[in-house]
mmCIF file with all atom_site columns, C-alpha atoms in Angstrom:
data_model
loop_
_atom_site.group_PDB
_atom_site.id
_atom_site.type_symbol
_atom_site.label_atom_id
_atom_site.label_alt_id
_atom_site.label_comp_id
_atom_site.label_asym_id
_atom_site.label_entity_id
_atom_site.label_seq_id
_atom_site.pdbx_PDB_ins_code
_atom_site.Cartn_x
_atom_site.Cartn_y
_atom_site.Cartn_z
_atom_site.occupancy
_atom_site.B_iso_or_equiv
_atom_site.pdbx_formal_charge
_atom_site.auth_seq_id
_atom_site.auth_comp_id
_atom_site.auth_asym_id
_atom_site.auth_atom_id
_atom_site.pdbx_PDB_model_num
ATOM 1   C CA . MET A 1 1   ? -34.273 147.757 -31.409 1.00 0.00 ? 1   MET A CA 1
ATOM 2   C CA . SER A 1 2   ? -36.236 150.983 -31.470 1.00 0.00 ? 2   SER A CA 1
ATOM 3   C CA . GLY A 1 3   ? -35.778 153.925 -29.115 1.00 0.00 ? 3   GLY A CA 1
ATOM 4   C CA . ALA A 1 4   ? -39.301 153.466 -27.735 1.00 0.00 ? 4   ALA A CA 1
ATOM 5   C CA . THR A 1 5   ? -38.647 149.969 -26.384 1.00 0.00 ? 5   THR A CA 1
ATOM 6   C CA . LYS A 1 6   ? -35.397 150.728 -24.536 1.00 0.00 ? 6   LYS A CA 1
ATOM 7   C CA . THR A 1 7   ? -34.830 153.654 -22.220 1.00 0.00 ? 7   THR A CA 1
ATOM 8   C CA . HIS A 1 8   ? -31.853 155.883 -22.736 1.00 0.00 ? 8   HIS A CA 1
ATOM 9   C CA . PRO A 1 9   ? -28.936 154.837 -20.502 1.00 0.00 ? 9   PRO A CA 1
ATOM 10  C CA . ALA A 1 10  ? -28.326 158.433 -19.380 1.00 0.00 ? 10  ALA A CA 1
ATOM 11  C CA . ALA A 1 11  ? -31.892 158.658 -18.072 1.00 0.00 ? 11  ALA A CA 1
ATOM 12  C CA . SER A 1 12  ? -31.294 155.619 -15.862 1.00 0.00 ? 12  SER A CA 1
ATOM 13  C CA . TYR A 1 13  ? -28.108 157.147 -14.478 1.00 0.00 ? 13  TYR A CA 1
ATOM 14  C CA . LEU A 1 14  ? -29.840 160.465 -13.824 1.00 0.00 ? 14  LEU A CA 1
ATOM 15  C CA . VAL A 1 15  ? -32.680 158.763 -11.944 1.00 0.00 ? 15  VAL A CA 1
ATOM 16  C CA . GLY A 1 16  ? -30.154 156.817 -9.879  1.00 0.00 ? 16  GLY A CA 1
ATOM 17  C CA . PHE A 1 17  ? -28.128 159.953 -9.190  1.00 0.00 ? 17  PHE A CA 1
ATOM 18  C CA . ALA A 1 18  ? -31.223 161.900 -8.112  1.00 0.00 ? 18  ALA A CA 1
ATOM 19  C CA . LEU A 1 19  ? -32.307 159.090 -5.780  1.00 0.00 ? 19  LEU A CA 1
ATOM 20  C CA . ALA A 1 20  ? -28.785 158.822 -4.341  1.00 0.00 ? 20  ALA A CA 1
ATOM 21  C CA . VAL A 1 21  ? -28.641 162.566 -3.678  1.00 0.00 ? 21  VAL A CA 1
ATOM 22  C CA . VAL A 1 22  ? -32.042 162.559 -1.966  1.00 0.00 ? 22  VAL A CA 1
ATOM 23  C CA . LEU A 1 23  ? -31.190 159.471 0.086   1.00 0.00 ? 23  LEU A CA 1
ATOM 24  C CA . THR A 1 24  ? -27.942 161.144 1.166   1.00 0.00 ? 24  THR A CA 1
ATOM 25  C CA . ALA A 1 25  ? -29.504 164.522 1.942   1.00 0.00 ? 25  ALA A CA 1
ATOM 26  C CA . ILE A 1 26  ? -32.251 163.157 4.207   1.00 0.00 ? 26  ILE A CA 1
ATOM 27  C CA . PRO A 1 27  ? -29.865 161.883 6.935   1.00 0.00 ? 27  PRO A CA 1
ATOM 28  C CA . PHE A 1 28  ? -27.857 165.101 6.793   1.00 0.00 ? 28  PHE A CA 1
ATOM 29  C CA . VAL A 1 29  ? -31.010 167.148 7.321   1.00 0.00 ? 29  VAL A CA 1
ATOM 30  C CA . LEU A 1 30  ? -32.195 164.872 10.139  1.00 0.00 ? 30  LEU A CA 1
ATOM 31  C CA . VAL A 1 31  ? -28.903 165.257 11.984  1.00 0.00 ? 31  VAL A CA 1
ATOM 32  C CA . ALA A 1 32  ? -28.514 168.995 11.315  1.00 0.00 ? 32  ALA A CA 1
ATOM 33  C CA . MET A 1 33  ? -32.062 169.822 12.436  1.00 0.00 ? 33  MET A CA 1
ATOM 34  C CA . LYS A 1 34  ? -31.999 167.285 15.313  1.00 0.00 ? 34  LYS A CA 1
ATOM 35  C CA . ALA A 1 35  ? -35.453 166.238 14.141  1.00 0.00 ? 35  ALA A CA 1
ATOM 36  C CA . LEU A 1 36  ? -35.397 162.887 15.948  1.00 0.00 ? 36  LEU A CA 1
ATOM 37  C CA . ALA A 1 37  ? -33.847 161.435 19.061  1.00 0.00 ? 37  ALA A CA 1
ATOM 38  C CA . PRO A 1 38  ? -30.406 159.834 18.539  1.00 0.00 ? 38  PRO A CA 1
ATOM 39  C CA . ILE A 1 39  ? -31.554 156.189 18.373  1.00 0.00 ? 39  ILE A CA 1
ATOM 40  C CA . PRO A 1 40  ? -34.372 156.733 15.827  1.00 0.00 ? 40  PRO A CA 1
ATOM 41  C CA . THR A 1 41  ? -32.002 158.945 13.825  1.00 0.00 ? 41  THR A CA 1
ATOM 42  C CA . MET A 1 42  ? -29.472 156.117 13.620  1.00 0.00 ? 42  MET A CA 1
ATOM 43  C CA . GLU A 1 43  ? -32.224 153.691 12.625  1.00 0.00 ? 43  GLU A CA 1
ATOM 44  C CA . VAL A 1 44  ? -33.402 156.000 9.829   1.00 0.00 ? 44  VAL A CA 1
ATOM 45  C CA . ILE A 1 45  ? -29.810 156.501 8.646   1.00 0.00 ? 45  ILE A CA 1
ATOM 46  C CA . GLY A 1 46  ? -29.264 152.717 8.568   1.00 0.00 ? 46  GLY A CA 1
ATOM 47  C CA . LEU A 1 47  ? -32.497 152.105 6.690   1.00 0.00 ? 47  LEU A CA 1
ATOM 48  C CA . LEU A 1 48  ? -31.769 154.821 4.147   1.00 0.00 ? 48  LEU A CA 1
ATOM 49  C CA . GLY A 1 49  ? -28.251 153.404 3.747   1.00 0.00 ? 49  GLY A CA 1
ATOM 50  C CA . LEU A 1 50  ? -29.716 150.027 2.817   1.00 0.00 ? 50  LEU A CA 1
ATOM 51  C CA . VAL A 1 51  ? -32.150 151.662 0.393   1.00 0.00 ? 51  VAL A CA 1
ATOM 52  C CA . GLN A 1 52  ? -29.277 153.606 -1.144  1.00 0.00 ? 52  GLN A CA 1
ATOM 53  C CA . ALA A 1 53  ? -27.275 150.398 -1.568  1.00 0.00 ? 53  ALA A CA 1
ATOM 54  C CA . VAL A 1 54  ? -30.216 148.901 -3.483  1.00 0.00 ? 54  VAL A CA 1
ATOM 55  C CA . VAL A 1 55  ? -30.436 152.053 -5.636  1.00 0.00 ? 55  VAL A CA 1
ATOM 56  C CA . HIS A 1 56  ? -26.720 151.776 -6.463  1.00 0.00 ? 56  HIS A CA 1
ATOM 57  C CA . LEU A 1 57  ? -27.045 148.089 -7.331  1.00 0.00 ? 57  LEU A CA 1
ATOM 58  C CA . ARG A 1 58  ? -30.051 148.715 -9.557  1.00 0.00 ? 58  ARG A CA 1
ATOM 59  C CA . TYR A 1 59  ? -29.187 151.961 -11.346 1.00 0.00 ? 59  TYR A CA 1
ATOM 60  C CA . PHE A 1 60  ? -25.383 151.981 -11.457 1.00 0.00 ? 60  PHE A CA 1
ATOM 61  C CA . LEU A 1 61  ? -24.400 148.304 -11.450 1.00 0.00 ? 61  LEU A CA 1
ATOM 62  C CA . HIS A 1 62  ? -27.538 147.297 -13.395 1.00 0.00 ? 62  HIS A CA 1
ATOM 63  C CA . LEU A 1 63  ? -28.250 144.315 -11.158 1.00 0.00 ? 63  LEU A CA 1
ATOM 64  C CA . ASP A 1 64  ? -31.819 143.077 -11.044 1.00 0.00 ? 64  ASP A CA 1
ATOM 65  C CA . LEU A 1 65  ? -33.633 139.750 -10.980 1.00 0.00 ? 65  LEU A CA 1
ATOM 66  C CA . ARG A 1 66  ? -33.513 139.056 -14.712 1.00 0.00 ? 66  ARG A CA 1
ATOM 67  C CA . PRO A 1 67  ? -31.850 135.771 -15.691 1.00 0.00 ? 67  PRO A CA 1
ATOM 68  C CA . GLN A 1 68  ? -29.023 137.638 -17.471 1.00 0.00 ? 68  GLN A CA 1
ATOM 69  C CA . SER A 1 69  ? -27.831 139.371 -14.317 1.00 0.00 ? 69  SER A CA 1
ATOM 70  C CA . ARG A 1 70  ? -28.695 136.691 -11.775 1.00 0.00 ? 70  ARG A CA 1
ATOM 71  C CA . GLU A 1 71  ? -25.179 135.195 -11.891 1.00 0.00 ? 71  GLU A CA 1
ATOM 72  C CA . ARG A 1 72  ? -23.645 138.589 -11.134 1.00 0.00 ? 72  ARG A CA 1
ATOM 73  C CA . LEU A 1 73  ? -26.092 139.041 -8.273  1.00 0.00 ? 73  LEU A CA 1
ATOM 74  C CA . ILE A 1 74  ? -25.154 135.655 -6.807  1.00 0.00 ? 74  ILE A CA 1
ATOM 75  C CA . ALA A 1 75  ? -21.440 136.487 -7.102  1.00 0.00 ? 75  ALA A CA 1
ATOM 76  C CA . LEU A 1 76  ? -22.030 139.820 -5.378  1.00 0.00 ? 76  LEU A CA 1
ATOM 77  C CA . ALA A 1 77  ? -24.008 138.141 -2.582  1.00 0.00 ? 77  ALA A CA 1
ATOM 78  C CA . PHE A 1 78  ? -21.206 135.595 -2.094  1.00 0.00 ? 78  PHE A CA 1
ATOM 79  C CA . ALA A 1 79  ? -18.629 138.389 -1.888  1.00 0.00 ? 79  ALA A CA 1
ATOM 80  C CA . ALA A 1 80  ? -20.803 140.239 0.641   1.00 0.00 ? 80  ALA A CA 1
ATOM 81  C CA . VAL A 1 81  ? -21.068 137.109 2.801   1.00 0.00 ? 81  VAL A CA 1
ATOM 82  C CA . ILE A 1 82  ? -17.287 136.627 2.720   1.00 0.00 ? 82  ILE A CA 1
ATOM 83  C CA . VAL A 1 83  ? -16.676 140.270 3.687   1.00 0.00 ? 83  VAL A CA 1
ATOM 84  C CA . PHE A 1 84  ? -19.267 139.975 6.470   1.00 0.00 ? 84  PHE A CA 1
ATOM 85  C CA . ILE A 1 85  ? -17.596 136.841 7.817   1.00 0.00 ? 85  ILE A CA 1
ATOM 86  C CA . MET A 1 86  ? -14.154 138.453 7.701   1.00 0.00 ? 86  MET A CA 1
ATOM 87  C CA . ALA A 1 87  ? -15.267 141.712 9.336   1.00 0.00 ? 87  ALA A CA 1
ATOM 88  C CA . GLY A 1 88  ? -17.417 139.933 11.921  1.00 0.00 ? 88  GLY A CA 1
ATOM 89  C CA . GLY A 1 89  ? -14.664 137.464 12.721  1.00 0.00 ? 89  GLY A CA 1
ATOM 90  C CA . THR A 1 90  ? -12.142 140.250 13.121  1.00 0.00 ? 90  THR A CA 1
ATOM 91  C CA . PHE A 1 91  ? -14.474 142.122 15.448  1.00 0.00 ? 91  PHE A CA 1
ATOM 92  C CA . TRP A 1 92  ? -15.150 138.949 17.431  1.00 0.00 ? 92  TRP A CA 1
ATOM 93  C CA . ILE A 1 93  ? -11.443 138.137 17.813  1.00 0.00 ? 93  ILE A CA 1
ATOM 94  C CA . MET A 1 94  ? -10.496 141.685 18.801  1.00 0.00 ? 94  MET A CA 1
ATOM 95  C CA . THR A 1 95  ? -13.321 141.866 21.355  1.00 0.00 ? 95  THR A CA 1
ATOM 96  C CA . ASP A 1 96  ? -12.312 138.518 22.828  1.00 0.00 ? 96  ASP A CA 1
ATOM 97  C CA . LEU A 1 97  ? -8.651  139.542 23.024  1.00 0.00 ? 97  LEU A CA 1
ATOM 98  C CA . ASN A 1 98  ? -9.632  142.805 24.679  1.00 0.00 ? 98  ASN A CA 1
ATOM 99  C CA . ALA A 1 99  ? -11.667 140.930 27.315  1.00 0.00 ? 99  ALA A CA 1
ATOM 100 C CA . ARG A 1 100 ? -8.927  138.326 27.921  1.00 0.00 ? 100 ARG A CA 1
ATOM 101 C CA . MET A 1 101 ? -6.249  140.982 28.418  1.00 0.00 ? 101 MET A CA 1
ATOM 102 C CA . GLY A 1 102 ? -8.374  142.703 31.070  1.00 0.00 ? 102 GLY A CA 1
ATOM 103 C CA . MET A 1 103 ? -8.696  145.971 29.202  1.00 0.00 ? 103 MET A CA 1
ATOM 104 C CA . GLY A 1 104 ? -12.460 145.867 28.941  1.00 0.00 ? 104 GLY A CA 1
ATOM 105 C CA . MET A 1 105 ? -14.207 149.121 29.600  1.00 0.00 ? 105 MET A CA 1
#
């Protein structure tokens, strides 16, 4: 395997780090400068959070759509679904209990 066919691992980490820093700095600047109204600001922050999650999966966890890493990607997706079900179920139960106890705001 020659050096020309495979990129240096440190270069991949540096690209990922630079993207993560930029994707973190943009929401901070938006909030500090009050560049947008609150709702669009939250939408931009959510979108950039999703993009940053993809950057972390690609550059730091080395997950992509190649056959070698597809099993890891499926396992990660399954774990995310389980966490979503647990967090959503907890929120649902707590909201229902709050409403049933008459403490709704």
